[in-house]
mmCIF file of C-alpha atoms in Angstrom:
data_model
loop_
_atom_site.group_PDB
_atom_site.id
_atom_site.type_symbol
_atom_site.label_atom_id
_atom_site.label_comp_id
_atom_site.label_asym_id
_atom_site.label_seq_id
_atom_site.Cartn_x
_atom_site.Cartn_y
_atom_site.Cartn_z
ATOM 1 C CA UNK S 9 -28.740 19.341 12.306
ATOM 2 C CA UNK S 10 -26.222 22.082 12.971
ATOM 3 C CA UNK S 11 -23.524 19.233 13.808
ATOM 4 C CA UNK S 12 -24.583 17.051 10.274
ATOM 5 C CA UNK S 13 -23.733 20.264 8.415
ATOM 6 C CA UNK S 14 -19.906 21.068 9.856
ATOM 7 C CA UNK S 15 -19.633 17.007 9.349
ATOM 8 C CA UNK S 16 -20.383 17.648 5.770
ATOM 9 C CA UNK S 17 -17.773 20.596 5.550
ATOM 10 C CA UNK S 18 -15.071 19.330 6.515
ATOM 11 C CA UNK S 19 -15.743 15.929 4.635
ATOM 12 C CA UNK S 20 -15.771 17.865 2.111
ATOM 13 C CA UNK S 21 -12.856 20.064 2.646
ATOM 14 C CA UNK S 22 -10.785 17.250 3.319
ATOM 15 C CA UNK S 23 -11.988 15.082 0.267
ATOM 16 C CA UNK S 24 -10.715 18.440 -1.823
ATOM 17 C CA UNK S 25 -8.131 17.358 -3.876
ATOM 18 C CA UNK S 26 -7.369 13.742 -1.824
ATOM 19 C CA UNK S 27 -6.460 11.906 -5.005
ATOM 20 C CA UNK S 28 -3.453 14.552 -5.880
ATOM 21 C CA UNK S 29 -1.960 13.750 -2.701
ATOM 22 C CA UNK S 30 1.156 11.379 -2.801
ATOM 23 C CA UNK S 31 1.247 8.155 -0.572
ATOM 24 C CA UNK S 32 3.408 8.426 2.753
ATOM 25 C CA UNK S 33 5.801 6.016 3.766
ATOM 26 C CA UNK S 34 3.511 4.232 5.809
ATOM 27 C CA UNK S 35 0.954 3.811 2.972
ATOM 28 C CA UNK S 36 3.443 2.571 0.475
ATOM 29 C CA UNK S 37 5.060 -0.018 3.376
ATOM 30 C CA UNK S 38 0.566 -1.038 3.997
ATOM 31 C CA UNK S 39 0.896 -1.947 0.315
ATOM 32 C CA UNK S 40 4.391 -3.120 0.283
ATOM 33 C CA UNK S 41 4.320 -5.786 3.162
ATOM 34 C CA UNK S 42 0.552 -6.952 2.167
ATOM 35 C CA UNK S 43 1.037 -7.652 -1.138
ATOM 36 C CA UNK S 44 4.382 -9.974 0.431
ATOM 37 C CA UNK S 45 6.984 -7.812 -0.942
ATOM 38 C CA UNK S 46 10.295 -6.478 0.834
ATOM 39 C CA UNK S 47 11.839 -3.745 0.848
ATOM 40 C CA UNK S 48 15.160 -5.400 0.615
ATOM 41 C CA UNK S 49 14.944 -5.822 -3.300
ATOM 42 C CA UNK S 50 15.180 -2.322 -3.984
ATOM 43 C CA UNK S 51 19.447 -1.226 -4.170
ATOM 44 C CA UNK S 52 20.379 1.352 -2.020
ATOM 45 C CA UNK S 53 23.069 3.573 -3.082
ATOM 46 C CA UNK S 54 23.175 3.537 -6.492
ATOM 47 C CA UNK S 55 21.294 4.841 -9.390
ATOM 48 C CA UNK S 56 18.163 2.364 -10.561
ATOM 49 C CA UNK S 57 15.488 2.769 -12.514
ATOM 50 C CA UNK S 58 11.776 3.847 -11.982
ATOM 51 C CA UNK S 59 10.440 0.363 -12.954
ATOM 52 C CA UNK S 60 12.986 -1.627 -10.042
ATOM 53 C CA UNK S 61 11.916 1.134 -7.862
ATOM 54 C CA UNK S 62 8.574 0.721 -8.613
ATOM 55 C CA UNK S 63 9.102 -3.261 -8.273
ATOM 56 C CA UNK S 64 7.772 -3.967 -4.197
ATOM 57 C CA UNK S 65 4.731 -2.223 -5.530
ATOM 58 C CA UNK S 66 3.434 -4.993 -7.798
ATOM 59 C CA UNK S 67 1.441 -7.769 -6.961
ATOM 60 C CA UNK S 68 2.972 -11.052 -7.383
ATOM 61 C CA UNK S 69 0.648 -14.282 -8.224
ATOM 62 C CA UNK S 70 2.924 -16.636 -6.328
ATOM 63 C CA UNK S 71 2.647 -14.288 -3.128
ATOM 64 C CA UNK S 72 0.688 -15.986 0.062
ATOM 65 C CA UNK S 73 0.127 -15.060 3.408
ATOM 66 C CA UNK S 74 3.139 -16.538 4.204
ATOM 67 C CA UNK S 75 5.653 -14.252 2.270
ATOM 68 C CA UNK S 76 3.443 -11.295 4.408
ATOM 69 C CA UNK S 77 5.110 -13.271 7.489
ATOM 70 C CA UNK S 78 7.743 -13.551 6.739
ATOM 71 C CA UNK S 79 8.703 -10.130 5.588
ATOM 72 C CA UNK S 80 7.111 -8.577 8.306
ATOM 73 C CA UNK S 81 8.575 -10.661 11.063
ATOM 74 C CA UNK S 82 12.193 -9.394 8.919
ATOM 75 C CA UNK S 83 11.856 -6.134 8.251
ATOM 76 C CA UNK S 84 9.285 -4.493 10.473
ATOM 77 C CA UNK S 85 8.055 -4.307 13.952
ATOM 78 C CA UNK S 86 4.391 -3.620 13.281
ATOM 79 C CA UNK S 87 2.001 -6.107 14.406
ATOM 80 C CA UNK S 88 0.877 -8.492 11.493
ATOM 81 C CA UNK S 89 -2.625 -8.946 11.857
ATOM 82 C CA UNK S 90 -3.654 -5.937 9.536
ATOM 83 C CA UNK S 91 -1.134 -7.087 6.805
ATOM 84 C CA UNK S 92 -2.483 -10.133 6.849
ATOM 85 C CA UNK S 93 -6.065 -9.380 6.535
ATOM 86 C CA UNK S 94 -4.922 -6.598 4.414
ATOM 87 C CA UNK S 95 -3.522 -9.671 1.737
ATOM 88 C CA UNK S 96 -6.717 -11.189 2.407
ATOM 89 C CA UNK S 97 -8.825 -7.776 1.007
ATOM 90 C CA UNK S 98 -6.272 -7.138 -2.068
ATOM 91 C CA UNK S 99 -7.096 -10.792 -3.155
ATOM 92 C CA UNK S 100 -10.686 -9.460 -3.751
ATOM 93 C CA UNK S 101 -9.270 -6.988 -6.413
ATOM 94 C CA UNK S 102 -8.855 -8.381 -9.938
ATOM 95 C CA UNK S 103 -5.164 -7.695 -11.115
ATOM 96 C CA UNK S 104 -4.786 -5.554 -14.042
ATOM 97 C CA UNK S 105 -2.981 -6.925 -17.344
ATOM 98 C CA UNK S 106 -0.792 -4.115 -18.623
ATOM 99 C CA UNK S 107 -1.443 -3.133 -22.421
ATOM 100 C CA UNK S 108 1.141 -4.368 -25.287
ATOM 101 C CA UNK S 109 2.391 -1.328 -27.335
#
C-alpha cells in the first residue's frame, strides 16, 4: 500500500504542469519523420516565417508509409520500425480543418 501511494506522488508530481512543457527535438523529429515529412524543406540560414517553419509539422493527405522510408533512410539513423507504426497510429486521428476568418 505504502509503495501505491509514492507511485501516486510522483505521477502526480510529474503530471504537474506536463502540458506547459515544450516538445524536444526528439519529439518534434517522432512527429516529423511519422507524419513523412523532412527536415530538408525548412531553409537554413535565412530569415522564414513561423508558418514554413511550422510546415514538417503538418500532416499531409498524400503522405504513405513510404515517404516515412524514405526520409528516414535520408536523414536519420534511427531504426524505422516505430516511425512506421507511429504513421500507422496518427492515421487513427481525424485531421483537423482549420477555421476561415
Amino acid at each position: 500500500m505504502r509503495l501505491f501511494a509514492w507511485f501516486l506522488l510522483g505521477l502526480v508530481l510529474r503530471c504537474i504542469g506536463l502540458g506547459t512543457l515544450p516538445p524536444w527535438t526528439d519529439e518534434c523529429a517522432t512527429l516529423v519523420f511519422s507524419l513523412g515529412n523532412s527536415f530538408l524543406e525548412v531553409p537554413l540560414n535565412e530569415f522564414i516565417s513561423p508558418d514554413q517553419l511550422l510546415e514538417p509539422l503538418q500532416r499531409s493527405p498524400t503522405a504513405g508509409l513510404g515517404d516515412v522510408w524514405q526520409h528516414l533512410m535520408s536523414e536519420s539513423t534511427h531504426p524505422p520500425l516505430y516511425f512506421l507504426l507511429n504513421h500507422l497510429w496518427l492515421q487513427g486521428f481525424p485531421q483537423e480543418q482549420p477555421e476561415m476568418v
